[in-house]
PDB file of C-alpha atoms in Angstrom:
ATOM      1  CA  MET A   1       0.000   0.000   0.000  1.00 33.00           C
ATOM      2  CA  LEU A   2       2.790   2.437   0.870  1.00 41.00           C
ATOM      3  CA  SER A   3       4.484   1.775  -2.473  1.00 43.00           C
ATOM      4  CA  PHE A   4       1.222   2.685  -4.253  1.00 41.00           C
ATOM      5  CA  PHE A   5       1.063   6.099  -2.579  1.00 46.00           C
ATOM      6  CA  LYS A   6       4.791   6.770  -2.942  1.00 51.00           C
ATOM      7  CA  ALA A   7       4.401   8.274  -6.402  1.00 47.00           C
ATOM      8  CA  PHE A   8       1.760  10.715  -5.122  1.00 49.00           C
ATOM      9  CA  LEU A   9       3.731  12.118  -2.191  1.00 63.00           C
ATOM     10  CA  PRO A  10       4.878  15.741  -2.694  1.00 72.00           C
ATOM     11  CA  ARG A  11       8.565  16.080  -3.546  1.00 78.00           C
ATOM     12  CA  PRO A  12      10.773  19.139  -3.143  1.00 89.00           C
ATOM     13  CA  LYS A  13      12.314  20.767  -6.165  1.00 95.00           C
ATOM     14  CA  VAL A  14      15.847  19.679  -7.046  1.00 97.00           C
ATOM     15  CA  ARG A  15      18.032  22.788  -6.942  1.00 97.00           C
ATOM     16  CA  THR A  16      21.430  21.331  -5.938  1.00 97.00           C
ATOM     17  CA  LEU A  17      23.706  18.466  -6.870  1.00 97.00           C
ATOM     18  CA  ALA A  18      23.215  17.009  -3.409  1.00 97.00           C
ATOM     19  CA  ALA A  19      19.449  16.937  -3.940  1.00 97.00           C
ATOM     20  CA  LEU A  20      19.912  15.354  -7.371  1.00 98.00           C
ATOM     21  CA  GLN A  21      22.188  12.708  -5.872  1.00 97.00           C
ATOM     22  CA  GLN A  22      19.627  11.846  -3.207  1.00 96.00           C
ATOM     23  CA  LEU A  23      16.798  11.690  -5.732  1.00 97.00           C
ATOM     24  CA  VAL A  24      18.483   9.373  -8.203  1.00 97.00           C
ATOM     25  CA  GLU A  25      19.835   7.098  -5.466  1.00 97.00           C
ATOM     26  CA  ASP A  26      16.429   6.715  -3.812  1.00 96.00           C
ATOM     27  CA  GLU A  27      14.565   6.255  -7.080  1.00 97.00           C
ATOM     28  CA  ALA A  28      17.042   3.759  -8.550  1.00 97.00           C
ATOM     29  CA  SER A  29      16.967   1.646  -5.403  1.00 96.00           C
ATOM     30  CA  TYR A  30      13.177   1.656  -5.311  1.00 96.00           C
ATOM     31  CA  LEU A  31      12.716   0.834  -9.001  1.00 97.00           C
ATOM     32  CA  ALA A  32      15.301  -1.952  -9.073  1.00 96.00           C
ATOM     33  CA  GLN A  33      13.985  -3.685  -5.961  1.00 95.00           C
ATOM     34  CA  ARG A  34      10.342  -3.317  -6.908  1.00 95.00           C
ATOM     35  CA  SER A  35      10.871  -4.573 -10.465  1.00 95.00           C
ATOM     36  CA  VAL A  36      12.988  -7.587  -9.514  1.00 95.00           C
ATOM     37  CA  ILE A  37      10.954  -8.655  -6.475  1.00 94.00           C
ATOM     38  CA  ASP A  38       7.526  -8.162  -8.049  1.00 93.00           C
ATOM     39  CA  PHE A  39       8.571 -10.006 -11.193  1.00 91.00           C
ATOM     40  CA  SER A  40      10.039 -12.886  -9.180  1.00 93.00           C
ATOM     41  CA  ARG A  41       6.956 -13.242  -6.993  1.00 91.00           C
ATOM     42  CA  ASN A  42       4.632 -13.210  -9.990  1.00 90.00           C
ATOM     43  CA  GLU A  43       6.727 -15.680 -11.957  1.00 87.00           C
ATOM     44  CA  LEU A  44       7.188 -18.137  -9.077  1.00 88.00           C
ATOM     45  CA  GLY A  45       3.532 -17.983  -8.098  1.00 86.00           C
ATOM     46  CA  SER A  46       2.650 -20.387  -5.301  1.00 80.00           C
ATOM     47  CA  LEU A  47       6.331 -21.258  -4.851  1.00 82.00           C
ATOM     48  CA  SER A  48       7.353 -17.670  -4.099  1.00 82.00           C
ATOM     49  CA  ALA A  49       6.831 -17.859  -0.322  1.00 85.00           C
ATOM     50  CA  GLN A  50       9.053 -20.920  -0.058  1.00 86.00           C
ATOM     51  CA  ALA A  51      11.695 -19.398  -2.329  1.00 83.00           C
ATOM     52  CA  PHE A  52      11.806 -16.065  -0.507  1.00 88.00           C
ATOM     53  CA  ASP A  53      12.226 -17.862   2.815  1.00 88.00           C
ATOM     54  CA  ASP A  54      15.350 -19.622   1.505  1.00 88.00           C
ATOM     55  CA  PRO A  55      18.556 -17.704   2.350  1.00 90.00           C
ATOM     56  CA  ARG A  56      20.271 -19.179  -0.714  1.00 92.00           C
ATOM     57  CA  PHE A  57      17.563 -17.802  -2.970  1.00 89.00           C
ATOM     58  CA  GLN A  58      17.722 -14.436  -1.238  1.00 91.00           C
ATOM     59  CA  ALA A  59      21.483 -14.295  -1.721  1.00 92.00           C
ATOM     60  CA  LYS A  60      21.112 -15.000  -5.442  1.00 93.00           C
ATOM     61  CA  LEU A  61      18.247 -12.540  -5.776  1.00 93.00           C
ATOM     62  CA  ALA A  62      20.435  -9.873  -4.171  1.00 94.00           C
ATOM     63  CA  VAL A  63      22.712 -10.136  -7.208  1.00 95.00           C
ATOM     64  CA  SER A  64      19.813  -9.176  -9.481  1.00 95.00           C
ATOM     65  CA  ARG A  65      18.782  -6.343  -7.195  1.00 96.00           C
ATOM     66  CA  TRP A  66      22.314  -4.910  -6.997  1.00 97.00           C
ATOM     67  CA  GLU A  67      22.876  -5.173 -10.739  1.00 97.00           C
ATOM     68  CA  GLY A  68      19.480  -3.597 -11.341  1.00 97.00           C
ATOM     69  CA  PHE A  69      20.327  -0.755  -8.968  1.00 97.00           C
ATOM     70  CA  ALA A  70      23.660   0.029 -10.643  1.00 97.00           C
ATOM     71  CA  LEU A  71      22.184  -0.110 -14.135  1.00 98.00           C
ATOM     72  CA  THR A  72      19.071   1.892 -13.283  1.00 98.00           C
ATOM     73  CA  LEU A  73      21.174   4.474 -11.475  1.00 98.00           C
ATOM     74  CA  ALA A  74      23.281   4.884 -14.620  1.00 98.00           C
ATOM     75  CA  ASP A  75      20.110   5.273 -16.693  1.00 98.00           C
ATOM     76  CA  MET A  76      18.739   7.943 -14.350  1.00 98.00           C
ATOM     77  CA  ILE A  77      21.992   9.881 -14.351  1.00 98.00           C
ATOM     78  CA  THR A  78      21.988   9.765 -18.151  1.00 98.00           C
ATOM     79  CA  LEU A  79      18.463  11.212 -18.132  1.00 98.00           C
ATOM     80  CA  ALA A  80      19.635  14.003 -15.822  1.00 98.00           C
ATOM     81  CA  HIS A  81      22.561  14.608 -18.185  1.00 97.00           C
ATOM     82  CA  ALA A  82      20.141  15.162 -21.062  1.00 97.00           C
ATOM     83  CA  LEU A  83      18.218  17.778 -19.078  1.00 97.00           C
ATOM     84  CA  LEU A  84      21.304  19.593 -17.777  1.00 97.00           C
ATOM     85  CA  GLN A  85      23.212  19.727 -21.038  1.00 94.00           C
ATOM     86  CA  GLY A  86      23.388  23.221 -22.515  1.00 91.00           C
ATOM     87  CA  PRO A  87      25.641  26.177 -23.319  1.00 90.00           C
ATOM     88  CA  ALA A  88      25.671  27.345 -19.691  1.00 87.00           C
ATOM     89  CA  VAL A  89      27.924  24.473 -18.627  1.00 92.00           C
ATOM     90  CA  PRO A  90      30.876  22.990 -20.555  1.00 93.00           C
ATOM     91  CA  ARG A  91      30.077  19.489 -21.803  1.00 94.00           C
ATOM     92  CA  ALA A  92      33.278  17.981 -20.406  1.00 94.00           C
ATOM     93  CA  ARG A  93      32.529  19.485 -16.982  1.00 95.00           C
ATOM     94  CA  LEU A  94      28.982  18.059 -17.033  1.00 96.00           C
ATOM     95  CA  ASP A  95      30.216  14.620 -18.112  1.00 97.00           C
ATOM     96  CA  SER A  96      32.829  14.543 -15.373  1.00 96.00           C
ATOM     97  CA  CYS A  97      30.515  15.825 -12.649  1.00 97.00           C
ATOM     98  CA  LEU A  98      27.743  13.297 -13.304  1.00 98.00           C
ATOM     99  CA  GLY A  99      30.252  10.487 -13.692  1.00 98.00           C
ATOM    100  CA  ASN A 100      31.660  11.446 -10.299  1.00 97.00           C
ATOM    101  CA  LEU A 101      28.164  11.512  -8.833  1.00 98.00           C
ATOM    102  CA  TYR A 102      27.611   7.929 -10.002  1.00 98.00           C
ATOM    103  CA  ALA A 103      30.924   6.826  -8.507  1.00 98.00           C
ATOM    104  CA  THR A 104      30.139   8.572  -5.221  1.00 97.00           C
ATOM    105  CA  ILE A 105      26.782   6.855  -4.843  1.00 98.00           C
ATOM    106  CA  LEU A 106      28.186   3.393  -5.548  1.00 97.00           C
ATOM    107  CA  ALA A 107      31.168   3.977  -3.249  1.00 95.00           C
ATOM    108  CA  ALA A 108      28.818   4.861  -0.385  1.00 95.00           C
ATOM    109  CA  HIS A 109      27.631   1.238  -0.251  1.00 92.00           C
ATOM    110  CA  PRO A 110      29.867  -1.661   0.809  1.00 91.00           C
ATOM    111  CA  PRO A 111      30.512  -3.802  -2.287  1.00 90.00           C
ATOM    112  CA  PRO A 112      28.114  -6.763  -2.394  1.00 92.00           C
ATOM    113  CA  GLU A 113      29.610 -10.244  -2.181  1.00 91.00           C
ATOM    114  CA  HIS A 114      29.439 -10.855  -5.922  1.00 93.00           C
ATOM    115  CA  ARG A 115      31.107  -7.479  -6.563  1.00 92.00           C
ATOM    116  CA  SER A 116      34.213  -7.787  -4.429  1.00 88.00           C
ATOM    117  CA  GLN A 117      36.134  -6.087  -7.248  1.00 88.00           C
ATOM    118  CA  GLY A 118      33.882  -3.041  -6.974  1.00 92.00           C
ATOM    119  CA  TRP A 119      32.158  -1.074  -9.713  1.00 96.00           C
ATOM    120  CA  ASP A 120      35.109   0.374 -11.627  1.00 96.00           C
ATOM    121  CA  ALA A 121      34.036  -1.133 -14.949  1.00 96.00           C
ATOM    122  CA  GLU A 122      30.492   0.220 -14.589  1.00 97.00           C
ATOM    123  CA  ILE A 123      31.774   3.672 -13.645  1.00 97.00           C
ATOM    124  CA  ALA A 124      34.071   3.730 -16.674  1.00 98.00           C
ATOM    125  CA  ALA A 125      31.196   2.560 -18.896  1.00 98.00           C
ATOM    126  CA  LEU A 126      28.950   5.372 -17.682  1.00 98.00           C
ATOM    127  CA  ARG A 127      31.664   7.966 -18.221  1.00 98.00           C
ATOM    128  CA  GLU A 128      32.028   6.753 -21.803  1.00 98.00           C
ATOM    129  CA  ARG A 129      28.252   6.691 -22.221  1.00 97.00           C
ATOM    130  CA  LEU A 130      27.919  10.300 -21.076  1.00 97.00           C
ATOM    131  CA  ALA A 131      30.817  11.494 -23.229  1.00 96.00           C
ATOM    132  CA  SER A 132      29.367   9.855 -26.344  1.00 96.00           C
ATOM    133  CA  ARG A 133      25.696  10.668 -25.753  1.00 93.00           C
ATOM    134  CA  PRO A 134      24.409  12.717 -28.704  1.00 89.00           C
ATOM    135  CA  ASP A 135      22.709  16.053 -28.193  1.00 85.00           C
ATOM    136  CA  GLY A 136      18.956  15.988 -27.925  1.00 83.00           C
ATOM    137  CA  PRO A 137      16.331  14.238 -25.820  1.00 86.00           C
ATOM    138  CA  ALA A 138      16.987  11.014 -23.972  1.00 92.00           C
ATOM    139  CA  ASN A 139      15.184   7.719 -24.567  1.00 94.00           C
ATOM    140  CA  PRO A 140      14.225   6.210 -21.201  1.00 96.00           C
ATOM    141  CA  GLN A 141      12.378   3.278 -22.740  1.00 95.00           C
ATOM    142  CA  ALA A 142      15.405   2.146 -24.724  1.00 95.00           C
ATOM    143  CA  TYR A 143      17.645   2.522 -21.673  1.00 96.00           C
ATOM    144  CA  ALA A 144      15.287   0.501 -19.491  1.00 95.00           C
ATOM    145  CA  GLU A 145      14.811  -2.243 -22.048  1.00 94.00           C
ATOM    146  CA  ALA A 146      18.558  -2.822 -22.108  1.00 95.00           C
ATOM    147  CA  THR A 147      18.712  -2.746 -18.308  1.00 97.00           C
ATOM    148  CA  GLY A 148      15.814  -5.177 -17.961  1.00 95.00           C
ATOM    149  CA  ALA A 149      17.382  -7.629 -20.393  1.00 95.00           C
ATOM    150  CA  THR A 150      20.684  -7.539 -18.504  1.00 96.00           C
ATOM    151  CA  VAL A 151      19.037  -8.014 -15.111  1.00 96.00           C
ATOM    152  CA  PHE A 152      16.929 -10.848 -16.516  1.00 94.00           C
ATOM    153  CA  ALA A 153      20.106 -12.833 -17.178  1.00 94.00           C
ATOM    154  CA  THR A 154      21.016 -12.655 -13.469  1.00 95.00           C
ATOM    155  CA  LEU A 155      17.761 -14.072 -12.051  1.00 92.00           C
ATOM    156  CA  PRO A 156      18.171 -17.053  -9.678  1.00 88.00           C
ATOM    157  CA  PHE A 157      15.565 -19.190 -11.448  1.00 86.00           C
ATOM    158  CA  ALA A 158      14.664 -20.227 -14.988  1.00 83.00           C
ATOM    159  CA  PRO A 159      11.521 -18.402 -16.190  1.00 81.00           C
ATOM    160  CA  ARG A 160       8.934 -20.486 -18.016  1.00 81.00           C
ATOM    161  CA  ASP A 161       9.018 -18.431 -21.214  1.00 86.00           C
ATOM    162  CA  PRO A 162      12.367 -16.622 -21.551  1.00 87.00           C
ATOM    163  CA  ILE A 163      11.341 -14.387 -24.449  1.00 91.00           C
ATOM    164  CA  GLU A 164       8.040 -13.233 -22.997  1.00 92.00           C
ATOM    165  CA  ASN A 165       9.341 -12.991 -19.435  1.00 90.00           C
ATOM    166  CA  ARG A 166      12.362 -10.945 -20.499  1.00 93.00           C
ATOM    167  CA  MET A 167       9.956  -8.521 -22.144  1.00 94.00           C
ATOM    168  CA  VAL A 168       7.800  -8.371 -18.991  1.00 94.00           C
ATOM    169  CA  LEU A 169      10.773  -7.500 -16.792  1.00 94.00           C
ATOM    170  CA  SER A 170      12.104  -4.977 -19.300  1.00 95.00           C
ATOM    171  CA  ASN A 171       8.674  -3.344 -19.460  1.00 95.00           C
ATOM    172  CA  ALA A 172       8.610  -3.052 -15.677  1.00 95.00           C
ATOM    173  CA  PHE A 173      11.897  -1.159 -15.755  1.00 96.00           C
ATOM    174  CA  ALA A 174      10.694   0.928 -18.699  1.00 96.00           C
ATOM    175  CA  PHE A 175       7.443   1.929 -17.013  1.00 96.00           C
ATOM    176  CA  GLY A 176       9.315   3.006 -13.896  1.00 97.00           C
ATOM    177  CA  LEU A 177      12.068   4.854 -15.747  1.00 97.00           C
ATOM    178  CA  ILE A 178       9.626   6.766 -17.950  1.00 97.00           C
ATOM    179  CA  ALA A 179       7.684   7.796 -14.840  1.00 96.00           C
ATOM    180  CA  PHE A 180      10.934   8.884 -13.185  1.00 97.00           C
ATOM    181  CA  TYR A 181      11.893  10.981 -16.228  1.00 97.00           C
ATOM    182  CA  ASP A 182       8.539  12.757 -16.080  1.00 96.00           C
ATOM    183  CA  ARG A 183       9.086  13.525 -12.380  1.00 96.00           C
ATOM    184  CA  LEU A 184      12.654  14.656 -12.999  1.00 97.00           C
ATOM    185  CA  ARG A 185      11.532  17.126 -15.651  1.00 96.00           C
ATOM    186  CA  ARG A 186       9.039  18.584 -13.181  1.00 96.00           C
ATOM    187  CA  LEU A 187      11.370  18.655 -10.187  1.00 97.00           C
ATOM    188  CA  LEU A 188      14.761  19.609 -11.630  1.00 97.00           C
ATOM    189  CA  VAL A 189      15.463  23.327 -11.518  1.00 97.00           C
ATOM    190  CA  VAL A 190      18.104  23.384 -14.208  1.00 97.00           C
ATOM    191  CA  ALA A 191      19.747  26.804 -13.824  1.00 96.00           C
ATOM    192  CA  PRO A 192      21.090  26.527 -10.247  1.00 97.00           C
ATOM    193  CA  VAL A 193      22.299  22.967 -10.771  1.00 97.00           C
ATOM    194  CA  ARG A 194      24.104  24.012 -13.951  1.00 96.00           C
ATOM    195  CA  ASP A 195      25.639  26.942 -12.092  1.00 95.00           C
ATOM    196  CA  GLU A 196      26.865  24.609  -9.340  1.00 95.00           C
ATOM    197  CA  ILE A 197      28.421  22.258 -11.876  1.00 95.00           C
ATOM    198  CA  ALA A 198      30.094  25.117 -13.747  1.00 91.00           C
ATOM    199  CA  ALA A 199      31.532  26.499 -10.487  1.00 87.00           C
ATOM    200  CA  GLU A 200      33.010  23.191  -9.304  1.00 76.00           C
ATOM    201  CA  PRO A 201      36.831  23.126  -9.068  1.00 69.00           C
ATOM    202  CA  ARG A 202      38.491  21.527 -12.046  1.00 62.00           C
TER     203      ARG A 202
END
């Protein structure tokens, strides 16, 4: 019930990098966990209670949740990049700042067991993604479809229909990411965040 009302709760405007960091971290965590857990419960059906009570299953499911979080977080930061890009802030400065934001969020969490090597490869991939992103609007559905397909490959059970179920999970990520992008466009006050990025030390 609380998750249903979450989307309707009033949210403050995002006027600082710190506020943007908090928003994307909270939203990515929520979307990844909700998508993975809801999909798993629906797919397992009557077996879900038994599976979720098994610590081994929970440990494997945590892999999917962590991977979903890191990927969704990268997608959300890329969406923010699209909204913040403009002549008021040098592109290289924007790329670096949002890449650093991603690294900061991931570094704030102890590496999960399956990620003892950390997230360096994912951080480098996002930096490259931001640097090569063309001008113009972002495509949250395409981002989420790729994320959903990647997370699908990490699930701790074999879905009954891989093609259809991959699409279902990808659609869950897409629905959530599109909704997030709509909220971000309403909440993000671009000018002060751009000014903060432009004023950051090199």
